[in-house]
PDB file of C-alpha atoms in Angstrom:
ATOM      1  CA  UNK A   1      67.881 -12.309  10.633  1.00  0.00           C
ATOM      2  CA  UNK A   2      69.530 -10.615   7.494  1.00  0.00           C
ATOM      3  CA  UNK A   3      66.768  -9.982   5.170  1.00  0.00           C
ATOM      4  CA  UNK A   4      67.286  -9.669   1.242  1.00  0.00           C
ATOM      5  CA  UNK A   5      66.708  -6.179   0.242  1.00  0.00           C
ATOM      6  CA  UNK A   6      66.421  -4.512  -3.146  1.00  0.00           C
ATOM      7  CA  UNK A   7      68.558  -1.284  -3.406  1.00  0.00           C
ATOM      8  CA  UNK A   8      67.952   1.055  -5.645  1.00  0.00           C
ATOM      9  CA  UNK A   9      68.251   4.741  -6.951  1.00  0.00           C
ATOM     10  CA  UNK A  10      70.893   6.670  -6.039  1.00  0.00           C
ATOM     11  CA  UNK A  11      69.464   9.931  -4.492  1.00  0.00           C
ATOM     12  CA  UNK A  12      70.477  11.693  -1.423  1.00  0.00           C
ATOM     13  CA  UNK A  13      67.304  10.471   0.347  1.00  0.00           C
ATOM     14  CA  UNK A  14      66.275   7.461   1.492  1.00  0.00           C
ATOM     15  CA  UNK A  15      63.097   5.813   1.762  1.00  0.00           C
ATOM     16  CA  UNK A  16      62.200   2.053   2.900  1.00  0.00           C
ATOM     17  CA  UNK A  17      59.084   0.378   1.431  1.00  0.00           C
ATOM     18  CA  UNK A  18      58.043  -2.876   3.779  1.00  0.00           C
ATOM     19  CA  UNK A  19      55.676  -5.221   1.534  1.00  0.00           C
ATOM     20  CA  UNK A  20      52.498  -6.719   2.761  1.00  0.00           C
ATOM     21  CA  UNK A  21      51.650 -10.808   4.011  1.00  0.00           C
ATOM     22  CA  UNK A  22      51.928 -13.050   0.323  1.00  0.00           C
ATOM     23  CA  UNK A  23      53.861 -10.374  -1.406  1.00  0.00           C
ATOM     24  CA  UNK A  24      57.997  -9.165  -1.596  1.00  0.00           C
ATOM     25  CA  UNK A  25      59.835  -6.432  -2.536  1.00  0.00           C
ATOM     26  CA  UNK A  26      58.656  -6.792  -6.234  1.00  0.00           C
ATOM     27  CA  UNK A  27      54.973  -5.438  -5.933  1.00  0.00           C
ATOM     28  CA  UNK A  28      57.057  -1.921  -5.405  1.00  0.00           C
ATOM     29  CA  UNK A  29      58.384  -1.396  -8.556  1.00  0.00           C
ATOM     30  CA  UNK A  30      56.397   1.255  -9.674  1.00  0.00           C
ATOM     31  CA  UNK A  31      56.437   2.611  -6.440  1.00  0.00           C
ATOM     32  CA  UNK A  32      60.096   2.575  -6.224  1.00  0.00           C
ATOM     33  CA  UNK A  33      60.606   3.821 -10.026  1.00  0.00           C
ATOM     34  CA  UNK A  34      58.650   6.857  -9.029  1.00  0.00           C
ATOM     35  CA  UNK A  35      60.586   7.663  -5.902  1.00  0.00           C
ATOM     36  CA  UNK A  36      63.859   7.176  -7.366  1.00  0.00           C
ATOM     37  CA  UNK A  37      63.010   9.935  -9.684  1.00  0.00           C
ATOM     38  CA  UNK A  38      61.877  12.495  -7.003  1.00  0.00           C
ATOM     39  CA  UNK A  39      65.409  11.885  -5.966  1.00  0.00           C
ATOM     40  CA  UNK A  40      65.458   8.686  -3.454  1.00  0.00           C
ATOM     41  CA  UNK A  41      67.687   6.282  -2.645  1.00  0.00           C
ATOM     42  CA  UNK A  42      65.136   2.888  -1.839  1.00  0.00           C
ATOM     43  CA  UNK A  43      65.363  -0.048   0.197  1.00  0.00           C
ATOM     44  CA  UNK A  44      62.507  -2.609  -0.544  1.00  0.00           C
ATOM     45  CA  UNK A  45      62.725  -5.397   1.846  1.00  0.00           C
ATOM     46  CA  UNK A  46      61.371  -9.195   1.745  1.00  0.00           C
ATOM     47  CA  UNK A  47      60.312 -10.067   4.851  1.00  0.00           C
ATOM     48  CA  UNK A  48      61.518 -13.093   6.537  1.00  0.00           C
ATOM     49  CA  UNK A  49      58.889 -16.256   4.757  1.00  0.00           C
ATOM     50  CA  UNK A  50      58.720 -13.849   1.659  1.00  0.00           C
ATOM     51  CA  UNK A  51      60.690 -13.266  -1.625  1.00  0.00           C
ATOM     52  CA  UNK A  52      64.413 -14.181  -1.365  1.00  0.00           C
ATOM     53  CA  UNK A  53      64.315 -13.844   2.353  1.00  0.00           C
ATOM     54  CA  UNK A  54      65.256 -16.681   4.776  1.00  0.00           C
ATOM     55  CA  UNK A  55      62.206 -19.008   6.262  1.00  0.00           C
ATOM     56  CA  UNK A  56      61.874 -18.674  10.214  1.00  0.00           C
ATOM     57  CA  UNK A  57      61.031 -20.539  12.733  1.00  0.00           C
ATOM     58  CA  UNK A  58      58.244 -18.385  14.218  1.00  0.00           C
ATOM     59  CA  UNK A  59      56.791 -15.501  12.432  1.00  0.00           C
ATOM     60  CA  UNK A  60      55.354 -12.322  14.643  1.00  0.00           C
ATOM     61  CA  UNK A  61      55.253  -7.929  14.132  1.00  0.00           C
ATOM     62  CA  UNK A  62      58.164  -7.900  16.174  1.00  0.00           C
ATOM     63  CA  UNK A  63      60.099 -10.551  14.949  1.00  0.00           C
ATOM     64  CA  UNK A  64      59.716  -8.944  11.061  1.00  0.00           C
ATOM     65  CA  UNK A  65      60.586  -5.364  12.720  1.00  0.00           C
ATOM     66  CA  UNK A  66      63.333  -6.656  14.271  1.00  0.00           C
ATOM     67  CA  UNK A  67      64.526  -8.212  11.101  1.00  0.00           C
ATOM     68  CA  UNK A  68      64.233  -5.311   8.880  1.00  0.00           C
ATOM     69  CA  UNK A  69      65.806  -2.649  11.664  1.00  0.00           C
ATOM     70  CA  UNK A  70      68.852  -5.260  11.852  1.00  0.00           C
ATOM     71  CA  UNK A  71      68.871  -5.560   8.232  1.00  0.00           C
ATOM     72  CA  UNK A  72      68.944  -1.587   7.097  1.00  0.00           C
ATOM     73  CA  UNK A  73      70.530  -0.340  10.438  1.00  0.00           C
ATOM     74  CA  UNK A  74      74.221  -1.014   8.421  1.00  0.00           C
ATOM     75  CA  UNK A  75      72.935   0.449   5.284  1.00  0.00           C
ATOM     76  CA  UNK A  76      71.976   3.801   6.741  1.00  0.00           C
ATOM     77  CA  UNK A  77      73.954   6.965   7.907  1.00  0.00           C
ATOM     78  CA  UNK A  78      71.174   8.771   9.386  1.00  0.00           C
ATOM     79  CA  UNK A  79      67.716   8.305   9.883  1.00  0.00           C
ATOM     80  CA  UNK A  80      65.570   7.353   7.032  1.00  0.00           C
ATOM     81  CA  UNK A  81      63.403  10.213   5.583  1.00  0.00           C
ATOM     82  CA  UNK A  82      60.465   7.773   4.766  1.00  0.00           C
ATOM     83  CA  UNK A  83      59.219   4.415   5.983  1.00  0.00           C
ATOM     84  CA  UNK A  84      56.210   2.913   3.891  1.00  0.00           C
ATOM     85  CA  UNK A  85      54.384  -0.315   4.495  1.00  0.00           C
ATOM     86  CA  UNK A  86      51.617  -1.683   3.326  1.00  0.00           C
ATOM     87  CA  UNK A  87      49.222  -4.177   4.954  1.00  0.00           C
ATOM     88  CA  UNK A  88      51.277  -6.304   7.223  1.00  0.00           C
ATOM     89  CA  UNK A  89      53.824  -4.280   6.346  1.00  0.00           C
ATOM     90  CA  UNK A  90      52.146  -0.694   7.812  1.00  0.00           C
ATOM     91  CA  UNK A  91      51.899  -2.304  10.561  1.00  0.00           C
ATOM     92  CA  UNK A  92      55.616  -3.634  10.666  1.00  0.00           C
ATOM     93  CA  UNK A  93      56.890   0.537   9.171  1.00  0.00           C
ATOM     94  CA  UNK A  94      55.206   1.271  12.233  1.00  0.00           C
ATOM     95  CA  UNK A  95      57.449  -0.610  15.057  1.00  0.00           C
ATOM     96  CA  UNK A  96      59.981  -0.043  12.370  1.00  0.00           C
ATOM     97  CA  UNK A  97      59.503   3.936  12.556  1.00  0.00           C
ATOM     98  CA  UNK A  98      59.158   3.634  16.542  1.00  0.00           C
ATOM     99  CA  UNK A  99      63.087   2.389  16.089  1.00  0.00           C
ATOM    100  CA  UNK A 100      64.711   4.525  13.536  1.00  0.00           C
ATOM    101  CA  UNK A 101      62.218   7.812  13.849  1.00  0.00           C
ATOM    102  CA  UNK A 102      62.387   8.736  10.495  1.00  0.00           C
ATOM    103  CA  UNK A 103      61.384  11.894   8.831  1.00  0.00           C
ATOM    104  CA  UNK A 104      58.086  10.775   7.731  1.00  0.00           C
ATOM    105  CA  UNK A 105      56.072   7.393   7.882  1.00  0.00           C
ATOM    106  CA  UNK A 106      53.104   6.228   5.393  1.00  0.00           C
ATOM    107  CA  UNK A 107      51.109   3.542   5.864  1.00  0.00           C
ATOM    108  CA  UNK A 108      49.030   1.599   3.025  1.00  0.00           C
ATOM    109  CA  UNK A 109      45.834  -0.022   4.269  1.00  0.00           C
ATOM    110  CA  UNK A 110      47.874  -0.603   7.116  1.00  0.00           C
ATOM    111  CA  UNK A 111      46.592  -3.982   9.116  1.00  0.00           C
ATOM    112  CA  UNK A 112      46.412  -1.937  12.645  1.00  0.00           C
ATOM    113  CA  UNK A 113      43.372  -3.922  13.020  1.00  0.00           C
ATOM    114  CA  UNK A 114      41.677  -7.000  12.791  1.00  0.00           C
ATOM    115  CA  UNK A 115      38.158  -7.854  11.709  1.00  0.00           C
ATOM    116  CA  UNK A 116      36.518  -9.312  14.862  1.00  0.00           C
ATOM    117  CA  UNK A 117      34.719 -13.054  15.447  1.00  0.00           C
ATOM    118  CA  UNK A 118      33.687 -14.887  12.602  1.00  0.00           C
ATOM    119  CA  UNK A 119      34.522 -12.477   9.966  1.00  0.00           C
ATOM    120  CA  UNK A 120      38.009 -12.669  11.698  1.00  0.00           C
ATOM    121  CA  UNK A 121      38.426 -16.645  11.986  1.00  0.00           C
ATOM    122  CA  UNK A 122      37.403 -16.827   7.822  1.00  0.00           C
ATOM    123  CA  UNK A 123      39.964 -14.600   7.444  1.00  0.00           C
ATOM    124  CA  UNK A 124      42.750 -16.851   8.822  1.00  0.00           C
ATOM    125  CA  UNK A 125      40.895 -20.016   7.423  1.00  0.00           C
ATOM    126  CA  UNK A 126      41.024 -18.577   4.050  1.00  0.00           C
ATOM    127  CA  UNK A 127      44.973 -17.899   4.240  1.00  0.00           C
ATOM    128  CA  UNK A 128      45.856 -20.515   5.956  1.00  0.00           C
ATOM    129  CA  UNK A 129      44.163 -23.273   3.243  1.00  0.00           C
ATOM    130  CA  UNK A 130      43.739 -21.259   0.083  1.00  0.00           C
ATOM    131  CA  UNK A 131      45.038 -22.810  -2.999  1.00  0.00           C
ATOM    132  CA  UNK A 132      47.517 -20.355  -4.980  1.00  0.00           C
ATOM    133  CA  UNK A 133      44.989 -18.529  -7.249  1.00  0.00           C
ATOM    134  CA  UNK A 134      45.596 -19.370 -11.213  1.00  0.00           C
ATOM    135  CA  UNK A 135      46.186 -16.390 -13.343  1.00  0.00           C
ATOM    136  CA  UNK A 136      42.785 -16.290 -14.440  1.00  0.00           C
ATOM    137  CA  UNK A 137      41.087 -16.162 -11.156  1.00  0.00           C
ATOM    138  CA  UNK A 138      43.972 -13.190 -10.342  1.00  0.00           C
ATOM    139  CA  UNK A 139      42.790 -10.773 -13.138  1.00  0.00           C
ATOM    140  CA  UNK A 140      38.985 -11.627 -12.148  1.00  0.00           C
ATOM    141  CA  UNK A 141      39.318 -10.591  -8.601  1.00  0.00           C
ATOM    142  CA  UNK A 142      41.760  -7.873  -9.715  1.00  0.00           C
ATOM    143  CA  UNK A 143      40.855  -6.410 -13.006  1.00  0.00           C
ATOM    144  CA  UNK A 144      42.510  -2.903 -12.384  1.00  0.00           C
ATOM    145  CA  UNK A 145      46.101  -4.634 -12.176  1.00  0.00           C
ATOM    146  CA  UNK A 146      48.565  -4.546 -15.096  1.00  0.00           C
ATOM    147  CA  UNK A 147      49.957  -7.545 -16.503  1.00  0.00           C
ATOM    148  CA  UNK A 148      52.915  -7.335 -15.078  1.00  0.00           C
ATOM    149  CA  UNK A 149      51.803  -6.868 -11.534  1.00  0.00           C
ATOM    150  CA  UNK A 150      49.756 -10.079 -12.017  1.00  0.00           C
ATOM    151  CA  UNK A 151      52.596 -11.716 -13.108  1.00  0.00           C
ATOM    152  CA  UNK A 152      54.612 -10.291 -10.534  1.00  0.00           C
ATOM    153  CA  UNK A 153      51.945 -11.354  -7.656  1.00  0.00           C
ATOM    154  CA  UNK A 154      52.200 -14.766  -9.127  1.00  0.00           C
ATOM    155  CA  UNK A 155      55.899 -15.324  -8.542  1.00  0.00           C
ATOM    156  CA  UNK A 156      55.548 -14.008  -5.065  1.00  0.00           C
ATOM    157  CA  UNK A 157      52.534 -16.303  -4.039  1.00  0.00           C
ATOM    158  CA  UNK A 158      55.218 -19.255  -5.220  1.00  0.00           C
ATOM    159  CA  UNK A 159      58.068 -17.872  -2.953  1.00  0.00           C
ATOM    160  CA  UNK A 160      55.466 -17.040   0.347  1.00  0.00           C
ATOM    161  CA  UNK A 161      56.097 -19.368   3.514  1.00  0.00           C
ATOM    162  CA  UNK A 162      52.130 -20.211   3.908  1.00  0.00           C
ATOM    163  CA  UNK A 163      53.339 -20.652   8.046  1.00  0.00           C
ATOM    164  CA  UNK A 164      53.610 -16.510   7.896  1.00  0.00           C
ATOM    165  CA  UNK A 165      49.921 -16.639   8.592  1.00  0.00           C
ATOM    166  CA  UNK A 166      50.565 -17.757  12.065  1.00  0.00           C
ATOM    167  CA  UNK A 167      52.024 -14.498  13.192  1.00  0.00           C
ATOM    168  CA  UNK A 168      48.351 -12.941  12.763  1.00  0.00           C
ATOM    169  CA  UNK A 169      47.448 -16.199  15.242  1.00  0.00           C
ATOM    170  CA  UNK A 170      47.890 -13.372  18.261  1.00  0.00           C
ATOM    171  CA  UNK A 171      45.721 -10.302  17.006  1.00  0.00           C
ATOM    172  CA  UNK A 172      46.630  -7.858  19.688  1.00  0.00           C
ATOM    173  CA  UNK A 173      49.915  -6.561  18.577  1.00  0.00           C
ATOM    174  CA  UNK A 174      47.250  -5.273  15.457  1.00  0.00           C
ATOM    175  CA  UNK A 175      47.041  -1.804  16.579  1.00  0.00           C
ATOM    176  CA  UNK A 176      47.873   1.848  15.588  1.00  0.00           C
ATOM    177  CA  UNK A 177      51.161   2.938  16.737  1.00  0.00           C
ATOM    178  CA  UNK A 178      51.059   4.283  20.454  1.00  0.00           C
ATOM    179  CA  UNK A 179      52.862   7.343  19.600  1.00  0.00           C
ATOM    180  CA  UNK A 180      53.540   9.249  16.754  1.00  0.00           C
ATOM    181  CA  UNK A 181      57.651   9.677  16.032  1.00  0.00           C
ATOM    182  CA  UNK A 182      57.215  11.344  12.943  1.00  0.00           C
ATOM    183  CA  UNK A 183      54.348  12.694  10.429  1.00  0.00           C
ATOM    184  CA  UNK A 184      52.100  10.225   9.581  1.00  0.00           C
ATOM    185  CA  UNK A 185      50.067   9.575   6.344  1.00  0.00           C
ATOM    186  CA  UNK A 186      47.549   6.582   6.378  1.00  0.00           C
ATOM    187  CA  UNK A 187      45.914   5.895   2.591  1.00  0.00           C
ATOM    188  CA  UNK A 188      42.909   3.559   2.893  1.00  0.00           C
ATOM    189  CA  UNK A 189      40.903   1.667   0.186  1.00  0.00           C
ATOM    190  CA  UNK A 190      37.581   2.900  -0.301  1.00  0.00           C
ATOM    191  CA  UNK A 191      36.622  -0.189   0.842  1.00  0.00           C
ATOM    192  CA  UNK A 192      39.408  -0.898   3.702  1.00  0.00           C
ATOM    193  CA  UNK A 193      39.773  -4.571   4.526  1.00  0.00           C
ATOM    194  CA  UNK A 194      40.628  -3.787   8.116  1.00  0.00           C
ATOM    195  CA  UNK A 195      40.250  -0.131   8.675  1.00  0.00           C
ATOM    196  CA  UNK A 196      36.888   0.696  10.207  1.00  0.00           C
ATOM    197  CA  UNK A 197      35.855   4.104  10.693  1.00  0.00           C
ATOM    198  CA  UNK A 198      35.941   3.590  14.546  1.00  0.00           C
ATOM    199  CA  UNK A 199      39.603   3.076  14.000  1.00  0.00           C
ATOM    200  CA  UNK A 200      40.212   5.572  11.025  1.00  0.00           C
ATOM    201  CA  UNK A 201      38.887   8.328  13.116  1.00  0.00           C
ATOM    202  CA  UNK A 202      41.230   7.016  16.481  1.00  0.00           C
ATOM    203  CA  UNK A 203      44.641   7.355  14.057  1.00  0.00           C
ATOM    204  CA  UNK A 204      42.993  11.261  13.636  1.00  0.00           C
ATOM    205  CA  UNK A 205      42.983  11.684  17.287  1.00  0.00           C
ATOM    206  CA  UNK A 206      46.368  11.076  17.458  1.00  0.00           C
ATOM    207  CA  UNK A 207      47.443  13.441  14.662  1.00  0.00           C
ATOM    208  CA  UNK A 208      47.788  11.225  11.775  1.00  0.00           C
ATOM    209  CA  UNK A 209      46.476  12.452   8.249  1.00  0.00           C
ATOM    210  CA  UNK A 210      44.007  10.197   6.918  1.00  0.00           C
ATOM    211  CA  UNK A 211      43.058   9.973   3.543  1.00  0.00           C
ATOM    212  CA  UNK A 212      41.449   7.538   1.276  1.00  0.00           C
ATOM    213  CA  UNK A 213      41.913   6.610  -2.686  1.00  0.00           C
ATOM    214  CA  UNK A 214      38.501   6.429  -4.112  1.00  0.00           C
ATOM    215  CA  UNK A 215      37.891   3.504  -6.244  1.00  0.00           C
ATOM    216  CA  UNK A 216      40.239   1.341  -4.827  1.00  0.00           C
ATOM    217  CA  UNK A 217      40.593  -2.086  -3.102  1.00  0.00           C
ATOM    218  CA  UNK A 218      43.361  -3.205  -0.562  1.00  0.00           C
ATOM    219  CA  UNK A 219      46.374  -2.966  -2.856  1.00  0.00           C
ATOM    220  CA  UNK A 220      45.825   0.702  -3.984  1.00  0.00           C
ATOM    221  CA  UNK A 221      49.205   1.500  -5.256  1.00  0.00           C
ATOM    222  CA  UNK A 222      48.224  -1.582  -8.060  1.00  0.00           C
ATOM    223  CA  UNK A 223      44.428  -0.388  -8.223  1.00  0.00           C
ATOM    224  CA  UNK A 224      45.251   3.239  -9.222  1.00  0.00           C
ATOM    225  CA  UNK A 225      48.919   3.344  -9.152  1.00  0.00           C
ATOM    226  CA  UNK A 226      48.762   7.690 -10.379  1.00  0.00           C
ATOM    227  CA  UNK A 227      46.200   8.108  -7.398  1.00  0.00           C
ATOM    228  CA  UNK A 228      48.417   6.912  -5.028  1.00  0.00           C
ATOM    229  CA  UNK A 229      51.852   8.489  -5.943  1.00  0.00           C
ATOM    230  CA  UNK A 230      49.835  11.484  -6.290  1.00  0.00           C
ATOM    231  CA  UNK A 231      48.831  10.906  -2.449  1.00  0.00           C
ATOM    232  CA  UNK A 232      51.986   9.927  -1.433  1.00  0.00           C
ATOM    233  CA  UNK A 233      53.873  12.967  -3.133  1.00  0.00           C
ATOM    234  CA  UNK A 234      51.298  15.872  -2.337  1.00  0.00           C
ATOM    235  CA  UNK A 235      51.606  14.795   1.397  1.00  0.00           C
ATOM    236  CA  UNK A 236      55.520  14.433   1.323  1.00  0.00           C
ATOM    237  CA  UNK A 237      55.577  17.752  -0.257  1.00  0.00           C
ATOM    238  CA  UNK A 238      53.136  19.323   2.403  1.00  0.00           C
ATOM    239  CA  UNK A 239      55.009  18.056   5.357  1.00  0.00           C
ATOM    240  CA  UNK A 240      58.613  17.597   4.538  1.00  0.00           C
ATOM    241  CA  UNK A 241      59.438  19.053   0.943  1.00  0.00           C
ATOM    242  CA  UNK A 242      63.132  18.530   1.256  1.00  0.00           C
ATOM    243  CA  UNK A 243      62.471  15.035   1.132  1.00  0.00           C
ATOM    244  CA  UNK A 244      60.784  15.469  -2.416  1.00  0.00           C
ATOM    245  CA  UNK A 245      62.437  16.913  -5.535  1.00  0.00           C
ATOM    246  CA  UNK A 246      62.158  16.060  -9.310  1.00  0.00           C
ATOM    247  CA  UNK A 247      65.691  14.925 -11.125  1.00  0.00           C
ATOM    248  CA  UNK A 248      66.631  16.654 -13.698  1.00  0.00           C
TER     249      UNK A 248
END
């Protein structure tokens, strides 16, 4: 499936930013603004079920990584120098990476796990038959957001297929990758939704930096959006600081 992709910036770099379940490409634009000035070209996807993207029949990790690598493959000369995801889509930049090995890969709260029994099922109740939150009840449950990314969330929750939910139906594609194909930054919420430190301190094992934004709930780029570029960019800088470089 061709997915809809945002394209922006026009930098010799390139770096593709993979949204989480509910959201689309939108939720990036800070994100995006900020990489376009360190001198990135970006490619935002929607996911198939999200944004301006098609609807599918069956939704699944693989499907959505096979979608996106089909979708940038054509847009790309070599391999990407970043591939970000968050939520869902960390652990879609993941397979995603596995594919087109680029130069570095950062995952947001990345869902490479899944909480366990009861705790689990509520979590698949809740998205499954949730009403689309009013703007009111957005704000309360988010109060560090802006304006606009409430707005923003709003639009997205009216274009999300609610049916996406049944690709978490099989949780054991929800791991870490198996290999590392590149270097690999995971930023966690203080309090992680599906992170535990059993799992935070496997992704060390296997080389990955680990790192997480105090004061900050799942969606940390929108929770302390200057905390998180600041992350992102320190790291970037640290392990591959051609890929990073301010305009002038």
């Amino acid at each position: 499936m061709r997915l809809a992709v945002h394209e922006s910036g026009s930098g010799s770099k390139t770096a593709i930013l993979i949204h989480g379940i509910m959201s689309d490409s939108r939720a990036w634009h800070r994100v995006s603004a900020e990489l376009e000035a360190t001198g990135f070209r970006v490619l935002a996807v929607d996911l198939s079920g999200h944004g301006r993207s098609p609807r599918a029949r069956r939704y699944s990790p693989a499907a959505w990584a096979d979608d996106v690598v089909e979708t940038v493959s054509p847009m790309l000369d070599v391999a990407p120098d970043v591939v970000m995801g968050h939520s869902l889509g960390g652990l879609v930049a993941s397979l995603v990476a596995d594919r087109l090995a680029p130069g570095a890969a950062i995952y947001i709260d990345p869902a490479f796990a899944f909480p366990e029994g009861l705790k689990g099922w509520a979590f698949k109740l809740f998205f499954a038959i949730a009403p689309r939150p009013r703007r009111s009840a957005l704000v309360r449950m988010n109060p560090k957001w802006s304006a606009v990314d409430v707005d923003i969330e709003l639009a997205t929750l009216r274009d999300w297929d609610k049916r996406t939910i049944l690709g978490f139906s099989d949780t054991r594609p929800l791991v870490p990758p198996a290999r590392l194909v590149a270097p690999s930054l995971v930023l966690l919420a203080e309090k992680s939704l599906l992170i535990t430190d059993r799992v935070a301190a496997q992704m060390r094992r296997q080389g990955m930096t680990v790192a997480t934004v105090p004061g900050t709930g799942h969606t940390i780029f929108r929770d302390d959006h200057a905390g998180f570029m600041n992350a992102v960019l320190e790291w970037l800088r640290g392990v591959a600081p051609a890929a990073v470089r301010a305009e002038a």
